[in-house]
């Protein structure tokens, strides 16, 4: 790995993200079609310094604002939603270290991140009763260290990771996170992800068989939810940014296609419109789609500001307001991603459906990614908050 750049501030972070997104966009359709895993592109993310932008200033990081982080993800997702998804858990687990890590743990892991090291994730488990039914177990040994056993699914980023944070329960059933090296004995990452969308996230299986974990690599994640927290708000905000990016990317592709490739409908020509871009019905539809994208972007930015405001003074009320703002952004961005990615074909015409063009990746990515955390429950929490003043629960998914 080449030495990682240390990004200085928010402006530099956004400029770097924009430059990388422009490059990543060029081969995104080809990577998707061939399911060519983006090892080189992920390496560029590391060496660019983007993966370290939330490291606290006291440890040498830029500690960028939340709206900057959201914009980084939106830019990357507009270019390639799979690439944007890969570091989502990385930033979530940097956040876990900020909240629950000891100074020694923070000093070590933030140093790793500043050097370009990557966190993956091993959270979800298939076949359990529900998403929070975590059966992976951390068993204490006589010397105070642990053994880790379990099977994780949808482990986005694990294949590219240097460290894999594992969500697990200890002997007392309390939730912990164990930070495990990718090459730890007993840990196997299986590239068996076969989703119709986000094909190159390598969101496969992680198997853990008596994996040794020193005590100083384990964090008490259960403590996060015993007081007002922004863990869930940040994680969900990054998901919302990915959805907003997909919508923006799909709209940009539709605009380019209609301007350069679409033929006007013959009835439009009969009315004096020589190009598809002059068709008043298409103009109307593009206006509607642009409004959807602008609404998603605006709510994303507002939610990020709400998270930053709450970070300055985390209380039950400020955390609740941030979570509700993020929920509204996530619902809106998810709807925009699916609608715009589908409407791309409606406005572009028959040729846009050619498999060789790869335009369908936007819809497949949108349809796959928006399955994270059902929007219907977010709408419920928003309604309860607005109507009855009921704060959303502290379960990490809001």
Short mmCIF file of C-alpha atoms in Angstrom, two decimals:
data_model
loop_
_atom_site.label_atom_id
_atom_site.label_comp_id
_atom_site.label_asym_id
_atom_site.label_seq_id
_atom_site.Cartn_x
_atom_site.Cartn_y
_atom_site.Cartn_z
CA UNK A 1 0.00 0.00 0.00
CA UNK A 2 1.25 3.47 -0.88
CA UNK A 3 1.46 6.05 1.89
CA UNK A 4 -1.90 7.68 2.50
CA UNK A 5 -2.40 11.41 2.14
CA UNK A 6 -3.70 13.20 5.23
CA UNK A 7 -6.53 15.49 4.16
CA UNK A 8 -6.48 18.85 5.91
CA UNK A 9 -10.05 20.13 5.86
CA UNK A 10 -13.60 19.90 4.51
CA UNK A 11 -12.92 21.70 1.24
CA UNK A 12 -10.03 19.40 0.38
CA UNK A 13 -12.10 16.33 1.26
CA UNK A 14 -14.91 17.30 -1.13
CA UNK A 15 -12.45 18.19 -3.90
CA UNK A 16 -10.72 14.82 -3.57
CA UNK A 17 -14.06 12.99 -3.57
CA UNK A 18 -15.20 14.84 -6.69
CA UNK A 19 -11.97 14.00 -8.52
CA UNK A 20 -12.14 10.33 -7.58
CA UNK A 21 -15.83 10.11 -8.48
CA UNK A 22 -15.13 11.48 -11.95
CA UNK A 23 -12.52 8.74 -12.49
CA UNK A 24 -14.62 5.97 -10.95
CA UNK A 25 -17.58 6.85 -13.19
CA UNK A 26 -15.65 6.00 -16.37
CA UNK A 27 -15.52 2.24 -15.81
CA UNK A 28 -18.48 1.79 -13.46
CA UNK A 29 -20.72 0.09 -16.03
CA UNK A 30 -17.94 -2.27 -17.09
CA UNK A 31 -17.11 -3.24 -13.50
CA UNK A 32 -20.78 -3.93 -12.87
CA UNK A 33 -21.25 -5.98 -16.06
CA UNK A 34 -18.16 -8.10 -15.44
CA UNK A 35 -18.49 -8.11 -11.65
CA UNK A 36 -14.90 -6.96 -11.53
CA UNK A 37 -14.18 -6.21 -7.90
CA UNK A 38 -12.75 -2.70 -7.44
CA UNK A 39 -9.53 -3.55 -5.62
CA UNK A 40 -7.56 -0.78 -7.35
CA UNK A 41 -10.33 1.78 -6.79
CA UNK A 42 -10.64 0.92 -3.10
CA UNK A 43 -6.89 1.27 -2.78
CA UNK A 44 -7.18 4.74 -4.29
CA UNK A 45 -9.80 5.63 -1.67
CA UNK A 46 -7.32 4.62 1.01
CA UNK A 47 -4.30 6.45 -0.36
CA UNK A 48 -6.38 9.57 -1.10
CA UNK A 49 -6.94 10.08 2.62
CA UNK A 50 -10.74 10.11 2.31
CA UNK A 51 -11.16 7.15 4.65
CA UNK A 52 -9.52 9.10 7.48
CA UNK A 53 -11.50 12.35 7.29
CA UNK A 54 -13.52 11.64 10.45
CA UNK A 55 -10.51 10.91 12.63
CA UNK A 56 -10.58 13.47 15.48
CA UNK A 57 -8.23 16.41 15.20
CA UNK A 58 -6.44 15.49 18.42
CA UNK A 59 -5.26 12.30 16.69
CA UNK A 60 -4.24 14.07 13.48
CA UNK A 61 -7.40 13.84 11.40
CA UNK A 62 -9.47 16.47 9.62
CA UNK A 63 -12.60 15.65 11.67
CA UNK A 64 -14.81 16.96 8.87
CA UNK A 65 -18.38 18.08 9.35
CA UNK A 66 -21.15 15.54 8.86
CA UNK A 67 -22.50 17.40 5.82
CA UNK A 68 -19.07 17.02 4.22
CA UNK A 69 -19.08 13.28 4.88
CA UNK A 70 -22.57 12.98 3.39
CA UNK A 71 -21.48 14.89 0.29
CA UNK A 72 -18.48 12.59 -0.14
CA UNK A 73 -20.80 9.59 -0.20
CA UNK A 74 -23.30 11.30 -2.49
CA UNK A 75 -20.57 12.12 -5.01
CA UNK A 76 -19.13 8.61 -4.94
CA UNK A 77 -22.56 6.95 -5.24
CA UNK A 78 -23.51 9.12 -8.22
CA UNK A 79 -20.50 7.60 -9.96
CA UNK A 80 -20.63 4.02 -8.64
CA UNK A 81 -23.04 2.95 -5.92
CA UNK A 82 -21.07 -0.22 -5.17
CA UNK A 83 -17.89 1.71 -4.49
CA UNK A 84 -19.75 4.15 -2.26
CA UNK A 85 -21.26 1.30 -0.26
CA UNK A 86 -17.93 -0.34 0.54
CA UNK A 87 -16.65 2.30 3.04
CA UNK A 88 -20.02 2.92 4.73
CA UNK A 89 -19.28 0.50 7.56
CA UNK A 90 -15.71 1.78 7.76
CA UNK A 91 -16.99 5.17 8.91
CA UNK A 92 -19.58 3.62 11.21
CA UNK A 93 -16.86 1.73 13.06
CA UNK A 94 -14.55 4.72 13.19
CA UNK A 95 -17.51 6.29 14.97
CA UNK A 96 -17.79 3.37 17.41
CA UNK A 97 -14.14 3.94 18.36
CA UNK A 98 -14.83 7.64 18.92
CA UNK A 99 -17.61 6.82 21.37
CA UNK A 100 -16.50 3.69 23.19
CA UNK A 101 -12.78 3.27 22.56
CA UNK A 102 -10.23 3.81 25.28
CA UNK A 103 -7.54 6.38 24.57
CA UNK A 104 -5.11 3.56 23.80
CA UNK A 105 -7.57 1.91 21.40
CA UNK A 106 -8.27 5.22 19.70
CA UNK A 107 -4.59 6.06 19.38
CA UNK A 108 -3.83 2.70 17.76
CA UNK A 109 -6.81 2.43 15.41
CA UNK A 110 -6.96 6.07 14.37
CA UNK A 111 -3.28 5.74 13.53
CA UNK A 112 -4.13 2.73 11.39
CA UNK A 113 -6.87 4.65 9.58
CA UNK A 114 -4.59 7.64 8.94
CA UNK A 115 -2.13 5.22 7.34
CA UNK A 116 -4.87 4.09 4.94
CA UNK A 117 -6.02 0.93 6.71
CA UNK A 118 -9.63 -0.06 6.07
CA UNK A 119 -12.42 -1.40 8.28
CA UNK A 120 -14.93 -3.83 6.78
CA UNK A 121 -17.92 -5.17 8.64
CA UNK A 122 -19.29 -8.40 10.02
CA UNK A 123 -22.69 -7.42 11.40
CA UNK A 124 -25.73 -9.13 9.89
CA UNK A 125 -26.61 -12.77 10.25
CA UNK A 126 -28.94 -14.70 7.97
CA UNK A 127 -31.60 -17.09 9.26
CA UNK A 128 -32.01 -15.51 12.68
CA UNK A 129 -35.32 -14.30 14.11
CA UNK A 130 -34.68 -10.66 13.15
CA UNK A 131 -31.84 -8.29 12.32
CA UNK A 132 -30.88 -7.67 15.95
CA UNK A 133 -30.87 -11.36 16.85
CA UNK A 134 -27.08 -11.62 16.97
CA UNK A 135 -25.84 -15.14 17.70
CA UNK A 136 -22.11 -14.70 17.16
CA UNK A 137 -20.43 -15.27 20.51
CA UNK A 138 -17.41 -13.83 22.27
CA UNK A 139 -16.23 -16.32 24.89
CA UNK A 140 -13.80 -15.20 27.57
CA UNK A 141 -10.74 -17.35 28.15
CA UNK A 142 -8.96 -17.81 31.50
CA UNK A 143 -6.24 -15.33 30.50
CA UNK A 144 -8.80 -12.57 29.85
CA UNK A 145 -8.69 -12.81 26.05
CA UNK A 146 -11.58 -14.09 23.93
CA UNK A 147 -12.55 -16.60 21.28
CA UNK A 148 -14.99 -15.49 18.59
CA UNK A 149 -17.40 -17.87 16.86
CA UNK A 150 -20.18 -17.25 14.36
CA UNK A 151 -21.20 -16.71 10.76
CA UNK A 152 -21.89 -13.26 9.29
CA UNK A 153 -23.63 -12.40 6.02
CA UNK A 154 -23.85 -9.27 3.84
CA UNK A 155 -20.38 -8.36 5.07
CA UNK A 156 -19.75 -5.39 2.79
CA UNK A 157 -16.13 -4.34 2.66
CA UNK A 158 -14.76 -7.37 4.50
CA UNK A 159 -12.98 -8.70 1.41
CA UNK A 160 -11.14 -5.37 1.02
CA UNK A 161 -10.52 -4.79 4.73
CA UNK A 162 -7.41 -4.73 6.89
CA UNK A 163 -9.55 -4.94 10.04
CA UNK A 164 -13.02 -6.49 10.34
CA UNK A 165 -15.17 -5.15 13.19
CA UNK A 166 -17.42 -8.01 14.31
CA UNK A 167 -20.74 -7.38 16.05
CA UNK A 168 -21.03 -10.01 18.75
CA UNK A 169 -22.53 -10.85 22.11
CA UNK A 170 -20.46 -11.74 25.15
CA UNK A 171 -21.25 -14.36 27.78
CA UNK A 172 -23.63 -11.94 29.52
CA UNK A 173 -25.43 -11.33 26.17
CA UNK A 174 -24.24 -7.70 26.05
CA UNK A 175 -23.38 -6.35 22.60
CA UNK A 176 -19.69 -5.80 21.80
CA UNK A 177 -17.55 -5.04 18.77
CA UNK A 178 -14.38 -7.05 18.26
CA UNK A 179 -11.83 -5.53 15.86
CA UNK A 180 -10.21 -8.52 14.16
CA UNK A 181 -7.36 -8.51 11.61
CA UNK A 182 -8.41 -9.70 8.17
CA UNK A 183 -5.78 -12.43 8.32
CA UNK A 184 -6.61 -13.67 11.84
CA UNK A 185 -6.50 -17.47 12.27
CA UNK A 186 -9.98 -18.96 12.07
CA UNK A 187 -11.41 -16.03 10.07
CA UNK A 188 -12.52 -16.71 6.49
CA UNK A 189 -14.10 -14.26 4.06
CA UNK A 190 -16.16 -15.92 1.32
CA UNK A 191 -16.93 -13.98 -1.86
CA UNK A 192 -20.44 -15.37 -2.35
CA UNK A 193 -22.47 -12.17 -2.82
CA UNK A 194 -24.80 -12.58 -5.80
CA UNK A 195 -27.17 -9.63 -5.48
CA UNK A 196 -28.79 -8.28 -8.62
CA UNK A 197 -27.52 -4.81 -7.72
CA UNK A 198 -24.42 -3.41 -6.04
CA UNK A 199 -22.66 -6.33 -7.64
CA UNK A 200 -19.12 -5.32 -6.76
CA UNK A 201 -19.46 -4.63 -3.04
CA UNK A 202 -18.34 -8.22 -2.31
CA UNK A 203 -20.93 -8.32 0.48
CA UNK A 204 -20.31 -11.98 1.20
CA UNK A 205 -19.94 -14.27 4.20
CA UNK A 206 -17.51 -14.07 7.10
CA UNK A 207 -16.92 -17.29 9.04
CA UNK A 208 -15.43 -17.12 12.51
CA UNK A 209 -14.15 -20.34 14.07
CA UNK A 210 -12.45 -19.93 17.44
CA UNK A 211 -10.86 -16.67 16.31
CA UNK A 212 -8.52 -15.40 19.07
CA UNK A 213 -9.20 -11.80 20.12
CA UNK A 214 -7.11 -9.92 22.70
CA UNK A 215 -9.15 -8.04 25.31
CA UNK A 216 -7.80 -4.68 24.11
CA UNK A 217 -9.42 -5.25 20.69
CA UNK A 218 -12.96 -5.45 22.13
CA UNK A 219 -15.29 -2.46 22.70
CA UNK A 220 -18.51 -2.41 24.80
CA UNK A 221 -20.95 -1.40 22.07
CA UNK A 222 -23.97 -1.95 24.34
CA UNK A 223 -23.02 1.19 26.25
CA UNK A 224 -23.70 3.25 23.11
CA UNK A 225 -27.45 2.76 23.50
CA UNK A 226 -27.70 3.49 27.20
CA UNK A 227 -27.65 7.26 26.63
CA UNK A 228 -28.55 9.66 23.81
CA UNK A 229 -26.51 8.70 20.76
CA UNK A 230 -25.98 9.47 17.07
CA UNK A 231 -24.65 6.07 16.04
CA UNK A 232 -27.79 5.16 14.11
CA UNK A 233 -28.29 8.65 12.70
CA UNK A 234 -24.81 8.71 11.17
CA UNK A 235 -25.07 5.19 9.73
CA UNK A 236 -28.46 5.93 8.21
CA UNK A 237 -27.33 9.30 6.90
CA UNK A 238 -24.62 7.58 4.85
CA UNK A 239 -27.22 5.18 3.45
CA UNK A 240 -29.38 8.19 2.54
CA UNK A 241 -26.38 9.81 0.83
CA UNK A 242 -25.87 6.69 -1.27
CA UNK A 243 -29.52 6.72 -2.34
CA UNK A 244 -29.36 10.43 -3.16
CA UNK A 245 -26.22 9.79 -5.17
CA UNK A 246 -27.87 6.99 -7.14
CA UNK A 247 -30.77 9.31 -7.99
CA UNK A 248 -28.38 12.06 -9.08
CA UNK A 249 -26.28 9.69 -11.16
CA UNK A 250 -29.32 8.19 -12.88
CA UNK A 251 -30.68 11.64 -13.73
CA UNK A 252 -27.33 12.72 -15.18
CA UNK A 253 -27.20 9.59 -17.37
CA UNK A 254 -30.76 10.21 -18.57
CA UNK A 255 -29.96 13.81 -19.46
CA UNK A 256 -26.87 12.77 -21.42
CA UNK A 257 -28.72 9.98 -23.22
CA UNK A 258 -31.67 12.12 -24.27
CA UNK A 259 -29.41 14.96 -25.42
CA UNK A 260 -27.13 12.74 -27.51
CA UNK A 261 -28.89 9.50 -28.43
CA UNK A 262 -32.67 9.61 -28.12
CA UNK A 263 -34.81 10.23 -31.18
CA UNK A 264 -37.79 12.56 -30.90
CA UNK A 265 -41.24 10.97 -31.01
CA UNK A 266 -42.76 11.52 -34.46
CA UNK A 267 -45.74 13.42 -33.08
CA UNK A 268 -43.34 15.79 -31.35
CA UNK A 269 -41.58 16.36 -34.69
CA UNK A 270 -44.96 17.05 -36.31
CA UNK A 271 -45.39 19.84 -33.75
CA UNK A 272 -42.05 21.37 -34.72
CA UNK A 273 -39.70 19.84 -32.15
CA UNK A 274 -36.61 18.55 -33.94
CA UNK A 275 -34.85 16.81 -31.01
CA UNK A 276 -35.93 14.68 -28.10
CA UNK A 277 -34.67 17.35 -25.72
CA UNK A 278 -37.24 19.78 -27.16
CA UNK A 279 -40.20 17.45 -26.53
CA UNK A 280 -42.44 19.32 -24.05
CA UNK A 281 -43.61 16.08 -22.44
CA UNK A 282 -40.02 15.02 -21.81
CA UNK A 283 -39.20 18.48 -20.49
CA UNK A 284 -42.08 18.13 -18.04
CA UNK A 285 -40.90 14.73 -16.86
CA UNK A 286 -37.30 15.86 -16.44
CA UNK A 287 -38.56 18.77 -14.38
CA UNK A 288 -40.42 16.38 -12.09
CA UNK A 289 -37.38 14.13 -11.72
CA UNK A 290 -35.09 17.08 -11.01
CA UNK A 291 -37.43 18.15 -8.22
CA UNK A 292 -37.18 14.66 -6.68
CA UNK A 293 -33.39 14.79 -6.78
CA UNK A 294 -33.22 18.32 -5.39
CA UNK A 295 -35.58 17.39 -2.56
CA UNK A 296 -33.45 14.37 -1.66
CA UNK A 297 -30.27 16.45 -1.72
CA UNK A 298 -31.82 19.22 0.37
CA UNK A 299 -33.14 16.87 3.05
CA UNK A 300 -29.79 15.07 3.11
CA UNK A 301 -27.95 18.33 3.75
CA UNK A 302 -30.48 19.41 6.39
CA UNK A 303 -30.20 16.06 8.16
CA UNK A 304 -26.40 16.28 8.18
CA UNK A 305 -26.59 19.73 9.75
CA UNK A 306 -28.97 18.35 12.36
CA UNK A 307 -26.49 15.60 13.22
CA UNK A 308 -23.71 18.16 13.57
CA UNK A 309 -25.89 20.34 15.80
CA UNK A 310 -26.63 17.35 18.01
CA UNK A 311 -22.94 16.39 18.17
CA UNK A 312 -22.23 19.76 19.77
CA UNK A 313 -24.69 18.98 22.58
CA UNK A 314 -26.05 15.41 22.64
CA UNK A 315 -29.27 15.25 24.61
CA UNK A 316 -32.41 13.13 24.31
CA UNK A 317 -34.05 15.94 22.37
CA UNK A 318 -31.17 16.80 20.05
CA UNK A 319 -30.49 13.13 19.28
CA UNK A 320 -34.18 12.55 18.56
CA UNK A 321 -34.36 15.55 16.24
CA UNK A 322 -31.27 14.35 14.36
CA UNK A 323 -32.66 10.83 14.01
CA UNK A 324 -35.98 12.12 12.68
CA UNK A 325 -34.25 14.44 10.22
CA UNK A 326 -32.13 11.55 8.96
CA UNK A 327 -35.18 9.29 8.70
CA UNK A 328 -36.96 11.89 6.55
CA UNK A 329 -33.89 12.20 4.33
CA UNK A 330 -33.56 8.42 4.01
CA UNK A 331 -37.20 7.90 3.03
CA UNK A 332 -37.07 10.68 0.45
CA UNK A 333 -33.73 9.64 -1.01
CA UNK A 334 -34.79 6.01 -1.29
CA UNK A 335 -37.96 6.97 -3.14
CA UNK A 336 -36.03 9.30 -5.44
CA UNK A 337 -33.40 6.65 -6.23
CA UNK A 338 -35.95 4.04 -7.26
CA UNK A 339 -38.17 6.47 -9.18
CA UNK A 340 -35.41 8.27 -11.10
CA UNK A 341 -33.48 5.09 -11.87
CA UNK A 342 -36.65 3.57 -13.30
CA UNK A 343 -37.74 6.72 -15.13
CA UNK A 344 -34.35 6.78 -16.88
CA UNK A 345 -35.78 4.22 -19.33
CA UNK A 346 -39.12 5.96 -19.63
CA UNK A 347 -37.52 9.21 -20.80
CA UNK A 348 -34.68 7.72 -22.82
CA UNK A 349 -36.57 5.25 -24.97
CA UNK A 350 -36.15 1.68 -26.16
CA UNK A 351 -32.43 1.79 -26.88
CA UNK A 352 -31.65 2.63 -23.27
CA UNK A 353 -32.72 -0.89 -22.27
CA UNK A 354 -29.83 -2.49 -24.18
CA UNK A 355 -27.87 -4.65 -21.79
CA UNK A 356 -24.60 -3.54 -23.35
CA UNK A 357 -25.15 0.06 -22.19
CA UNK A 358 -25.38 -0.91 -18.54
CA UNK A 359 -27.89 1.82 -17.68
CA UNK A 360 -29.94 -0.70 -15.72
CA UNK A 361 -27.26 -0.76 -13.03
CA UNK A 362 -28.72 2.41 -11.52
CA UNK A 363 -32.13 0.79 -10.98
CA UNK A 364 -30.62 -2.48 -9.77
CA UNK A 365 -28.37 -0.60 -7.35
CA UNK A 366 -31.29 1.53 -6.13
CA UNK A 367 -33.62 -1.41 -5.71
CA UNK A 368 -30.96 -3.41 -3.86
CA UNK A 369 -29.59 -0.66 -1.62
CA UNK A 370 -32.98 0.71 -0.56
CA UNK A 371 -33.74 -2.65 1.04
CA UNK A 372 -31.52 -1.56 3.94
CA UNK A 373 -33.82 -0.81 6.89
CA UNK A 374 -37.47 -0.56 5.73
CA UNK A 375 -38.67 2.97 5.04
CA UNK A 376 -42.16 2.15 6.31
CA UNK A 377 -40.84 2.01 9.89
CA UNK A 378 -39.04 5.30 9.49
CA UNK A 379 -42.31 6.91 8.38
CA UNK A 380 -43.95 5.46 11.50
CA UNK A 381 -41.34 7.00 13.79
CA UNK A 382 -41.61 10.35 12.03
CA UNK A 383 -45.39 10.30 12.47
CA UNK A 384 -45.18 9.38 16.14
CA UNK A 385 -42.65 12.13 16.77
CA UNK A 386 -44.64 14.81 14.97
CA UNK A 387 -48.07 13.86 16.31
CA UNK A 388 -47.30 12.70 19.84
CA UNK A 389 -43.77 13.90 20.57
CA UNK A 390 -42.56 10.29 20.88
CA UNK A 391 -38.79 10.11 20.54
CA UNK A 392 -37.49 7.35 18.28
CA UNK A 393 -35.97 4.29 19.98
CA UNK A 394 -32.22 3.95 20.60
CA UNK A 395 -31.63 0.81 18.57
CA UNK A 396 -29.02 2.11 16.15
CA UNK A 397 -31.13 1.93 12.98
CA UNK A 398 -32.51 5.48 13.20
#
